[in-house]
Coordinates of C-alpha atoms and ligand atoms in Angstrom, one line a residue:
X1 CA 38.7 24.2 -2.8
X2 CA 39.9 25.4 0.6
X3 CA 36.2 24.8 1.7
X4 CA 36.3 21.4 0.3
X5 CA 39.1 20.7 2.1
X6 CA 37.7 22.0 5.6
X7 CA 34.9 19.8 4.8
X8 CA 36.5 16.8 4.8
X9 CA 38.8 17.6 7.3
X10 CA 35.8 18.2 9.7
X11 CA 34.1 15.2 8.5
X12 CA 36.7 12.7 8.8
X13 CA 37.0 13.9 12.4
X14 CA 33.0 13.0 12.8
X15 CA 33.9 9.4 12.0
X16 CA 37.2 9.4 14.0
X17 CA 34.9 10.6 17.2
X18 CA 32.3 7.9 16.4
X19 CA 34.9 5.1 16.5
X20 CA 36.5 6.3 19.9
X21 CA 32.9 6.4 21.2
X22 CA 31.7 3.1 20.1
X23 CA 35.1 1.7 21.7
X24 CA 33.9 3.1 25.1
X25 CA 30.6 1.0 25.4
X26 CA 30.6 -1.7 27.5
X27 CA 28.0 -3.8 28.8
X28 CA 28.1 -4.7 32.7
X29 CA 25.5 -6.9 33.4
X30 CA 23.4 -5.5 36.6
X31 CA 25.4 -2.1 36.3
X32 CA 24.8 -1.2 32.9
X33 CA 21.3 0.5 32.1
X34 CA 19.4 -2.3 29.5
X35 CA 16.9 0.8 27.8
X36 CA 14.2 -0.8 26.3
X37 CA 14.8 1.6 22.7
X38 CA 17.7 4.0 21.2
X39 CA 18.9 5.3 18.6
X40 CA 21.0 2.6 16.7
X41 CA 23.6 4.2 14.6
X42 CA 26.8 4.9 13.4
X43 CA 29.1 7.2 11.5
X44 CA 27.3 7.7 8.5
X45 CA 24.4 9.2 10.3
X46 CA 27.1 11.8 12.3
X47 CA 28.4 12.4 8.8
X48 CA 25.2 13.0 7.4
X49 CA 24.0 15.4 10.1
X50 CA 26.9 17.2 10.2
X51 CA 27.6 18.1 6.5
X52 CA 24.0 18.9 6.5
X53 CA 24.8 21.1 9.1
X54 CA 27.9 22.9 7.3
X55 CA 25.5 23.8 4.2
X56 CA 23.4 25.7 7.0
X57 CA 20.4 25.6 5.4
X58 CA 18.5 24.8 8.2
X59 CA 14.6 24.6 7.0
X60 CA 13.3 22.0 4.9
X61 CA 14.9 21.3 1.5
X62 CA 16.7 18.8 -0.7
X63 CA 17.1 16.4 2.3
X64 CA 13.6 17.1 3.0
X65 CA 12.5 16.5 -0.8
X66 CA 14.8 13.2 -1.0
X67 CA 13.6 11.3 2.2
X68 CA 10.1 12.3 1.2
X69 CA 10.9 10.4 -2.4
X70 CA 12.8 7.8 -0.8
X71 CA 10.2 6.9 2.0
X72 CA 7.5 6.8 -1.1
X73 CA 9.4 4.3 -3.0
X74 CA 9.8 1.9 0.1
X75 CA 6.1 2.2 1.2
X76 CA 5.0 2.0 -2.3
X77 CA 2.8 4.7 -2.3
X78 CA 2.2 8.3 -4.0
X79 CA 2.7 10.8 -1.3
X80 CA 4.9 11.3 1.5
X81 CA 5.0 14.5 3.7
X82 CA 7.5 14.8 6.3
X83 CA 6.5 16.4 9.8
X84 CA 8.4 17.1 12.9
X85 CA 6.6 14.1 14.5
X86 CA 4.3 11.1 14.5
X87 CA 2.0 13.4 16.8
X88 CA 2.2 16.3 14.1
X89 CA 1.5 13.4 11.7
X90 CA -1.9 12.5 13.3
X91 CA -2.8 16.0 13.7
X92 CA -2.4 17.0 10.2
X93 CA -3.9 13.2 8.7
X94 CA -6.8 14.2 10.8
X95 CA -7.3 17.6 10.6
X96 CA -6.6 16.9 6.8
X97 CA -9.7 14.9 6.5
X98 CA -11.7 17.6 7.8
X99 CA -10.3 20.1 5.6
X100 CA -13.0 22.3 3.5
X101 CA -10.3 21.8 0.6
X102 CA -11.8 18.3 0.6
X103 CA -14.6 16.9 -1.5
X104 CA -15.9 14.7 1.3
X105 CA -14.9 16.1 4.8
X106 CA -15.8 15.0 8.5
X107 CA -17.4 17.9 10.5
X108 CA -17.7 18.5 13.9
X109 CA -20.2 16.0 16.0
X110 CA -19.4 12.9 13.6
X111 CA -17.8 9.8 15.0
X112 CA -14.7 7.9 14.5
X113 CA -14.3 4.1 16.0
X114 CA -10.9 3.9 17.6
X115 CA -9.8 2.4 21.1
X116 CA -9.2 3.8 24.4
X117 CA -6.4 1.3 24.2
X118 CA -4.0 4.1 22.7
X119 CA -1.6 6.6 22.6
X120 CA -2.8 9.7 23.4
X121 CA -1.5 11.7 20.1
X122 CA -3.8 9.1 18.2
X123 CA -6.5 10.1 19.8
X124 CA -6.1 13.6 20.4
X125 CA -6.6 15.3 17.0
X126 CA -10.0 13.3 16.8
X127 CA -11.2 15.4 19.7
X128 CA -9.3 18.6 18.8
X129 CA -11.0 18.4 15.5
X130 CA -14.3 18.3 17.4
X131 CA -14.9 15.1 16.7
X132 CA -16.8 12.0 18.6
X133 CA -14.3 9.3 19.3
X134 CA -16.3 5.9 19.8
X135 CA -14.0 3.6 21.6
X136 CA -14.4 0.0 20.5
X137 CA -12.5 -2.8 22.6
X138 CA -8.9 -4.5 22.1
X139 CA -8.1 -7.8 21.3
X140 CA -6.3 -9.3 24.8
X141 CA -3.6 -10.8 23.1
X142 CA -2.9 -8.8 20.0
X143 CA -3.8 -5.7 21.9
X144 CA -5.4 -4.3 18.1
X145 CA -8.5 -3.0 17.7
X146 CA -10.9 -5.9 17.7
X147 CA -12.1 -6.0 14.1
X148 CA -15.3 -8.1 14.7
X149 CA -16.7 -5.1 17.2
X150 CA -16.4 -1.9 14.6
X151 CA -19.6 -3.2 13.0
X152 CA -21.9 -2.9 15.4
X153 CA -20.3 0.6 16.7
X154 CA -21.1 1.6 13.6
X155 CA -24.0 5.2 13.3
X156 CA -25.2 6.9 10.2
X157 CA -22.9 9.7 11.6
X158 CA -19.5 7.6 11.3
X159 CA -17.3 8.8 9.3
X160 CA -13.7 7.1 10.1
X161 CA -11.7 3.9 11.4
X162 CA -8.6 5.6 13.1
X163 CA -6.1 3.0 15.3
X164 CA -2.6 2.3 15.7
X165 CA -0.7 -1.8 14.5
X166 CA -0.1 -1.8 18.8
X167 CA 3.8 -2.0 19.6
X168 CA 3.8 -3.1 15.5
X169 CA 1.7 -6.1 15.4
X170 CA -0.5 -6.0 12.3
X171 CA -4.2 -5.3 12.8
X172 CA -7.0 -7.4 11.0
X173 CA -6.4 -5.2 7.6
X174 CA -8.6 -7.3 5.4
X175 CA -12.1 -7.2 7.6
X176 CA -11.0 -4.0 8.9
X177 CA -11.1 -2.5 4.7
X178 CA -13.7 -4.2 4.2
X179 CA -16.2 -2.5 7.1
X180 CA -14.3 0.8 5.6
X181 CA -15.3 0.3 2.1
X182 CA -19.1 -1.1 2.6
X183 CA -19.8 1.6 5.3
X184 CA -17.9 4.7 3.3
X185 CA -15.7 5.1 6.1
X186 CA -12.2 6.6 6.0
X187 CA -9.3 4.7 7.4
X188 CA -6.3 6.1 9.1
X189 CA -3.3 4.0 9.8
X190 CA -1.2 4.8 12.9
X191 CA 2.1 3.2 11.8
X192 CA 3.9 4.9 14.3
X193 CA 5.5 1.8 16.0
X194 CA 4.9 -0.6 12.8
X195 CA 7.4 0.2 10.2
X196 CA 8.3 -2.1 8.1
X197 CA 5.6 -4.8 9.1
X198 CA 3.2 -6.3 6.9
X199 CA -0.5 -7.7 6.3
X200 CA -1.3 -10.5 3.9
X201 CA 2.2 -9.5 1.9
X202 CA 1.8 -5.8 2.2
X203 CA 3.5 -3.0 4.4
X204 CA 1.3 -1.8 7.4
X205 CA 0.6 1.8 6.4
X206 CA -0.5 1.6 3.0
X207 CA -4.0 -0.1 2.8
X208 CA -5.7 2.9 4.4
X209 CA -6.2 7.2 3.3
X210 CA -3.9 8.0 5.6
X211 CA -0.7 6.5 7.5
X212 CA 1.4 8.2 10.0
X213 CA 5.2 7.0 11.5
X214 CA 6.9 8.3 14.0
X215 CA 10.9 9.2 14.0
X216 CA 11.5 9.7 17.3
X217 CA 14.4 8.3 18.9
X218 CA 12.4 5.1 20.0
X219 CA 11.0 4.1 17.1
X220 CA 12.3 1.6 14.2
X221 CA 14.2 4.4 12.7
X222 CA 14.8 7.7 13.9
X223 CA 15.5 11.1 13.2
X224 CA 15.9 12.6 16.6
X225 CA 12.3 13.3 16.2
X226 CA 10.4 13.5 13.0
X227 CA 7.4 11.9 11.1
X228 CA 5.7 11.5 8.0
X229 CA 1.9 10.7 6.8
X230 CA 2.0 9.1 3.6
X231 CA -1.5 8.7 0.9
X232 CA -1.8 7.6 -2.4
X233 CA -4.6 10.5 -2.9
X234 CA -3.4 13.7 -4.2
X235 CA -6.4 15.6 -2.7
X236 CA -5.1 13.9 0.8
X237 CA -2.1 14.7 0.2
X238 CA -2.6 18.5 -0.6
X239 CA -4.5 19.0 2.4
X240 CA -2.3 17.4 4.5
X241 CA 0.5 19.4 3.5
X242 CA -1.5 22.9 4.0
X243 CA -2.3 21.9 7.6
X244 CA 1.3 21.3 7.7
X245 CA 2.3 24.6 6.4
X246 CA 0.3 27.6 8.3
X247 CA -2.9 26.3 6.1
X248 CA -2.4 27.7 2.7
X249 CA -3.4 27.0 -0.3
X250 CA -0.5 27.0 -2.8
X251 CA 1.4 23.6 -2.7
X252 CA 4.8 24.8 -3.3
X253 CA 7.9 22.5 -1.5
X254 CA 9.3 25.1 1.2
X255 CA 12.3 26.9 -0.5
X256 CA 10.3 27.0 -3.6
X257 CA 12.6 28.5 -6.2
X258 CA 10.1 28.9 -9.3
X259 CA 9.1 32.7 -8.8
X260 CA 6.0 31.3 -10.8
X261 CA 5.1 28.9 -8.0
X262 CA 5.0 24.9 -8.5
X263 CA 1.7 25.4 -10.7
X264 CA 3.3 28.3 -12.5
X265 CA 0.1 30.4 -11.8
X266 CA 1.0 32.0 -8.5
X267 CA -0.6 35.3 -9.1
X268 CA -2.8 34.1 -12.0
X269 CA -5.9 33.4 -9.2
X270 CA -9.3 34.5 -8.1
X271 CA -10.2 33.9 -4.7
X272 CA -14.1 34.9 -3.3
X273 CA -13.0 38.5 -1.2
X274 CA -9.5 38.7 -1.9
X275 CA -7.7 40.7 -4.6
X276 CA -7.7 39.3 -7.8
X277 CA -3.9 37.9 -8.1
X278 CA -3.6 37.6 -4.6
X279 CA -0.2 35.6 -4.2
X280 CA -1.2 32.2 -3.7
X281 CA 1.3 31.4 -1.3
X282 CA -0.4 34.1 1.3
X283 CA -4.2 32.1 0.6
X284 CA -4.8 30.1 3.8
X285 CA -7.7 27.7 2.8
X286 CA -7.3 25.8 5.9
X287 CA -6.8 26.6 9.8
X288 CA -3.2 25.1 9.5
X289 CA -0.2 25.1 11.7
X290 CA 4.2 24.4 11.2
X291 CA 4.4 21.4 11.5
X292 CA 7.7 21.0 9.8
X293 CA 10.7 19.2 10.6
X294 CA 14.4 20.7 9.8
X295 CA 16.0 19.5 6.4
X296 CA 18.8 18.3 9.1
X297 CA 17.0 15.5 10.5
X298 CA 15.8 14.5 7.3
X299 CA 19.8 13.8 6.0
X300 CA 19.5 11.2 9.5
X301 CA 16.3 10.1 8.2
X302 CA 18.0 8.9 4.7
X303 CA 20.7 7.4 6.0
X304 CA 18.5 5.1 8.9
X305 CA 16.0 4.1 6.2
X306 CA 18.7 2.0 4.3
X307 CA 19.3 -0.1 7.5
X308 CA 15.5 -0.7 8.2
X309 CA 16.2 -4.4 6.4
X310 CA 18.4 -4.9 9.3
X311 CA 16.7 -3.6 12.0
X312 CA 13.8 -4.8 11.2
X313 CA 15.7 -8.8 10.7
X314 CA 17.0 -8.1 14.5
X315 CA 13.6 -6.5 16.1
X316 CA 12.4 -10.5 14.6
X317 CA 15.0 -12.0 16.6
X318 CA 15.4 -9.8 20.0
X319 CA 11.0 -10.5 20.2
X320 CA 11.4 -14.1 19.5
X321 CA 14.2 -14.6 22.2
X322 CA 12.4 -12.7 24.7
X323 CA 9.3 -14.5 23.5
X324 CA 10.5 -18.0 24.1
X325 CA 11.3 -16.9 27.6
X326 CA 8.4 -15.7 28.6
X327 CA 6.9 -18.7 27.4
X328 CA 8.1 -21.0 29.7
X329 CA 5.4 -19.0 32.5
X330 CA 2.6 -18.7 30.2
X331 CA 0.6 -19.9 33.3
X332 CA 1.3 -16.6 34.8
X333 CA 1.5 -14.0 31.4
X334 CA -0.7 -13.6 28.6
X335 CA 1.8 -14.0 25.7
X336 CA 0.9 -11.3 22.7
X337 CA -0.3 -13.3 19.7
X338 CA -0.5 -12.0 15.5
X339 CA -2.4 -13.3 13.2
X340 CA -1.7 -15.6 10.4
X341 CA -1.2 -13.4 8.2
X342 CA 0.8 -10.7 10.1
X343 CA 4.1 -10.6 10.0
X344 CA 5.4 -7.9 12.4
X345 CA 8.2 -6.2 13.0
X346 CA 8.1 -5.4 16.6
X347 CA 8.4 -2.3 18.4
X348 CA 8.5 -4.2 22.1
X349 CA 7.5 -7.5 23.0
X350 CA 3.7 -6.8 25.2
X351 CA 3.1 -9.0 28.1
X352 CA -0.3 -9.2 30.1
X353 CA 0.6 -10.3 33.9
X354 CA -2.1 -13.1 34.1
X355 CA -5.3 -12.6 37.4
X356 CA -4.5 -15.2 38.7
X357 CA -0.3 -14.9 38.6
X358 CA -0.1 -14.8 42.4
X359 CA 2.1 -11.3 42.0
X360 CA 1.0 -7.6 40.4
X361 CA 2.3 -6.2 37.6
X362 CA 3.9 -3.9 39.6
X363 CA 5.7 -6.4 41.5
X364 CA 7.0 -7.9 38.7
X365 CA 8.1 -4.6 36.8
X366 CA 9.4 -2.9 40.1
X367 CA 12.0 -6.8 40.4
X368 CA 13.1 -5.6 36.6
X369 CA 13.4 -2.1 37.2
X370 CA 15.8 -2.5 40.1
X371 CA 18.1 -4.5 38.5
X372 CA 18.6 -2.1 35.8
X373 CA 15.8 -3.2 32.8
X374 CA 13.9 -1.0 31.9
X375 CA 10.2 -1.4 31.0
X376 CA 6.9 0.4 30.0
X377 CA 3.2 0.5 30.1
X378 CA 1.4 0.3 26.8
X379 CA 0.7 3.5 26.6
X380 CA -2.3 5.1 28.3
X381 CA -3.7 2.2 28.8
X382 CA -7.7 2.9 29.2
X383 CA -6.9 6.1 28.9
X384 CA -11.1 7.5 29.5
X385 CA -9.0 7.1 33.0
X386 CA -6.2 9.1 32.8
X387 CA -6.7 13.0 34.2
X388 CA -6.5 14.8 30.8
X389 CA -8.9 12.7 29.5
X390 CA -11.7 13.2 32.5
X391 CA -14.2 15.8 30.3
X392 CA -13.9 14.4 26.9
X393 CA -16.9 13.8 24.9
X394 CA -17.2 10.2 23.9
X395 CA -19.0 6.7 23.2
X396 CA -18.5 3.2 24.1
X397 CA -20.0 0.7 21.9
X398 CA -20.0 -2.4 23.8
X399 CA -17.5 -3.6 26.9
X400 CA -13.7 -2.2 27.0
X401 CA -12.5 -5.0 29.8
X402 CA -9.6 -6.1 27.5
X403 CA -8.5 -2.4 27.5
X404 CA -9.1 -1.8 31.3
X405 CA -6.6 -4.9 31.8
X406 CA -3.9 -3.6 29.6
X407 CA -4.0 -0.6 32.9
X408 CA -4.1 -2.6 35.0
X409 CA -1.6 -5.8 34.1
X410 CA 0.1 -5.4 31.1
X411 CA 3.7 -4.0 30.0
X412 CA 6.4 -4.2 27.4
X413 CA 10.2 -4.6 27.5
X414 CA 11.7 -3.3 24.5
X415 CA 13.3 -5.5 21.4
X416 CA 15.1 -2.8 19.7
X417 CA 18.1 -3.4 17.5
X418 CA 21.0 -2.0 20.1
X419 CA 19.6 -5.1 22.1
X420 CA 22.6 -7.1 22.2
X421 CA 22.6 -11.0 22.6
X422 CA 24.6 -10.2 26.3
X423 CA 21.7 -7.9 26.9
X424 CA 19.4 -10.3 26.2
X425 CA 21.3 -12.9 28.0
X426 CA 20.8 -10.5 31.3
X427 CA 16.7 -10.1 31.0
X428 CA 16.3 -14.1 30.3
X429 CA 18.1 -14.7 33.4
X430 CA 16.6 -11.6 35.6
X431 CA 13.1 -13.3 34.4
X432 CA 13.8 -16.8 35.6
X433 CA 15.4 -15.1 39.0
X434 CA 12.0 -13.6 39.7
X435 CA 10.6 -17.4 39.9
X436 CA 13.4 -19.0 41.3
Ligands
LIG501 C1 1.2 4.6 18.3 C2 1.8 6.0 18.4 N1 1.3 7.0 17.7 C3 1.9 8.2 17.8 C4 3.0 8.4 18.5 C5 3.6 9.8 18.6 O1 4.8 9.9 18.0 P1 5.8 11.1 18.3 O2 6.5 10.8 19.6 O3 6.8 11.1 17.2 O4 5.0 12.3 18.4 C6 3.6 7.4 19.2 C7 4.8 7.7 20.0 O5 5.5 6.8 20.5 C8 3.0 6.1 19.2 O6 3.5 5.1 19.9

C-alpha cells in the first residue's frame, strides 16, 4: 500500500514536470532551432517510462511481449520481434535468411539487387553476410528502387530483393512481388522511415519475408532507439529471433518462466556432438548476437504506437504544405513524386536541386542552415563513394546516374509531427527569401 502510494506520488510528479516543460517552449522565428525530426510526446510516455522504471526489471519482458503483440495486430501480420534498432533489425532479417536453421538459405557469393541509393545499415548486413550486393538504379523523383531495372539485374545466383520505401514513399510493391515470386527471390522490406504508409490499400512492410522499422528518435514513432522486423513465416521468425539472442536454438521469450522451456521439452533433445539433454537454451544453431532492446523502451514504444493515426494525419499535412511551396520553383527543384497507388506517410519531404537551377545544392542548404533550418542529405547518397564503402565487393547492372545525383543535388527538410504551422510558416518564407 505504502508502495502504491510512492508510486503515484512519484508519477503524478512525472506529469506535473511535463506540463511545466511544455509551458517553457516557445518558438522564435530565426532564433529558435526548426530540427527537421524529434521525439513528439507527452506525459503518458514520461509515465510510462518511469513506472517501467520503478518495476526495475530492466531486460525484455511484459512490455517487450505486449508491443511485440500490439505492433502485430496493427501491421497485420504473424510475427514481430523487437530489437534495439532498425540497424539490429536489418542485421538479424538478413543474417536470418542465411541461417542454416532455414530450409532455403542464401550463402556466401550469391547476389542481392538493392541500390547504392541507401542507408548504409541496409546495406551493410548484405556484405557482412558475405553476400554480393548488385546495385540497381533509383527512380529521380520517387528516389525507390526502379522496379522496371531488377529484371535484367537478375543471375541464376540471385537470391533476394532488399531496399528501403525512401524517406516513406511506397516503392512499386506489385511489379516488385511479382519479379520476387517468378524469379524465387526473397524480399526484404526496409520500413525504417515508412511506417504507417501503404501500397494498393496495404501497409508498407508486410508484402515481403521480412520488414524492418526503426524507433529511433527520428523516426515516425520512437522509442529512444529501438526496432522491430516483422514476418508472417514462423521459420523466419525463429531465426530471426536466434540471431537476435546470442544464436540459440530454443525459442523461449527472455525471462522465460516455464522451467520446461516454451516447447516444454527443454532437456528432452538430441543434438549431433552434444550430450543428449543438453539444455536447449545453451544450443547455438546460429552465429547470433544481443540484439535486444530494454523492456523500458518498449512501455515508450506502446504508448507512441496509439498516436501513429495522428502523426501519421500531420506528416500528410507538414509534406503537402512544404510541397506546395516548393512548387512554386519547380523550374529550379525536382519535386519527389508517388505513385498512384502509394499513399505515403512521409518521413521528410526530398528535393533534387535541378542542373540547371543557377545555384548548388549547397548554396541553397548552407541559406537554410544559417537561418536556423535544418536540413539533410538522403542518406549516403551513392554511397560506392563514400570511404567505408571504397573495397567492397559489388555489381552494377546497368547506369546509377539517378543515384549519383541524389550526392550530388538532392536533400530533405523534415515534416515531422512537432512541425508546427509557425514553424512551417518560417521555412515557406526562408524559401521565397532565397529567390527574392
Ligand atoms: C532506411 C533506413 N534503414 C535503417 C535505418 C537504421 O535505423 P536505426 O537508426 O534505428 O539503426 C535508418 C535510420 O534512420 C534508415 O533511414
Amino acid at each position: 500500500m505504502e508502495e502504491e502510494k510512492l508510486r503515484q506520488e512519484i508519477l503524478d510528479r512525472v506529469k506535473e514536470l511535463y506540463k511545466v516543460r511544455k509551458q517553457k517552449e516557445k518558438f522564435i522565428p530565426g532564433e529558435t532551432k526548426v530540427n527537421y525530426a524529434g521525439r513528439v510526446f507527452d506525459e503518458k510516455e514520461m509515465v510510462a517510462v518511469v513506472d517501467t522504471a520503478l518495476d526495475f526489471w530492466l531486460t525484455l519482458g511484459s512490455k517487450g511481449k505486449q508491443f511485440c503483440e500490439d505492433f502485430a495486430a496493427y501491421l497485420g501480420v504473424r510475427h514481430c520481434l523487437v530489437t534495439n534498432s532498425g540497424s539490429s533489425s536489418n542485421l538479424a532479417a538478413i543474417s536470418a535468411l542465411c541461417s542454416k536453421s532455414i530450409k532455403n538459405p542464401m550463402k556466401p557469393g550469391d547476389e542481392v539487387i538493392t541500390t547504392a541509393m541507401t542507408f548504409p545499415t541496409t546495406l551493410n548486413p548484405i556484405i557482412q553476410n558475405r553476400l554480393i550486393p548488385v546495385f540497381v538504379d533509383i527512380e529521380e523523383d520517387t528516389y525507390n528502387i526502379d522496379a522496371s531495372k531488377i529484371e535484367e539485374a537478375i543471375t541464376e545466383k540471385t537470391r533476394a530483393i532488399v531496399f528501403a520505401h525512401t524517406l516513406g514513399n511506397p516503392a512499386e510493391m506489385d511489379k516488385i512481388m511479382a519479379i520476387a515470386t517468378r524469379h524465387n527471390l526473397y524480399v526484404v522490406e526496409d520500413t525504417c522511415d515508412a511506417l504507417d504508409s501503404k501500397y494498393d490499400g496495404k501497409l508498407c512492410g508486410t508484402f515481403g519475408d521480412f520488414s524492418t522499422y526503426s524507433f529511433y528518435a527520428a523516426h515516425h514513432m520512437t522509442m529512444g532507439e529501438g526496432g522491430t522486423v516483422c514476418t508472417n513465416s514462423t521459420e523466419l521468425y525463429r531465426a530471426a529471433l536466434s540471431i537476435r539472442d546470442w544464436g540459440r536454438a530454443c525459442f523461449c521469450q527472455t525471462g522465460e518462466a516455464n522451467p520446461k522451456g516454451a516447447c516444454g521439452h527443454r532437456f528432452d533433445f538430441k543434438f549431433e556432438g552434444l550430450p543428449e539433454g543438453y539444455d536447449h537454451k545453451y544450443v547455438y544453431n546460429n552465429i547470433g548476437y544481443n540484439l535486444k532492446p530494454l523492456d523500458i523502451q518498449c512501455a515508450m514504444g506502446i504508448e507512441q504506437l496509439k498516436k501513429l493515426p495522428k502523426f501519421t494525419e500531420r506528416r500528410k499535412h507538414n509534406f503537402k504544405v512544404l510541397y506546395d511551396c516548393f512548387k512554386n520553383y519547380e523550374d529550379k527543384f525536382i519535386l519527389p513524386r508517388s505513385l498512384p497507388k502509394a499513399d505515403p506517410s512521409w518521413f521528410a519531404i526530398p528535393i533534387t536541386v535541378r542542373e540547371d537551377a543557377g545555384f548548388s545544392k549547397k548554396d541553397f542548404v548552407t541559406f537554410l542552415e544559417d537561418r536556423k533550418i535544418e536540413t539533410r542529405m538522403l542518406f549516403a547518397g551513392n554511397i560506392l563513394k563514400q570511404p567505408g564503402y571504397k573495397d567492397i565487393e559489388y555489381r552494377i547492372s546497368g547506369s546509377i546516374k539517378n543515384t549519383d545525383q541524389v550526392l550530388e543535388r538532392t536533400f530533405f527538410l523534415g515534416v515531422y509531427p512537432g512541425m508546427t504551422d509557425a514553424k512551417l510558416e518560417y521555412i515557406q518564407n526562408v524559401i521565397h527569401e532565397f529567390f527574392a
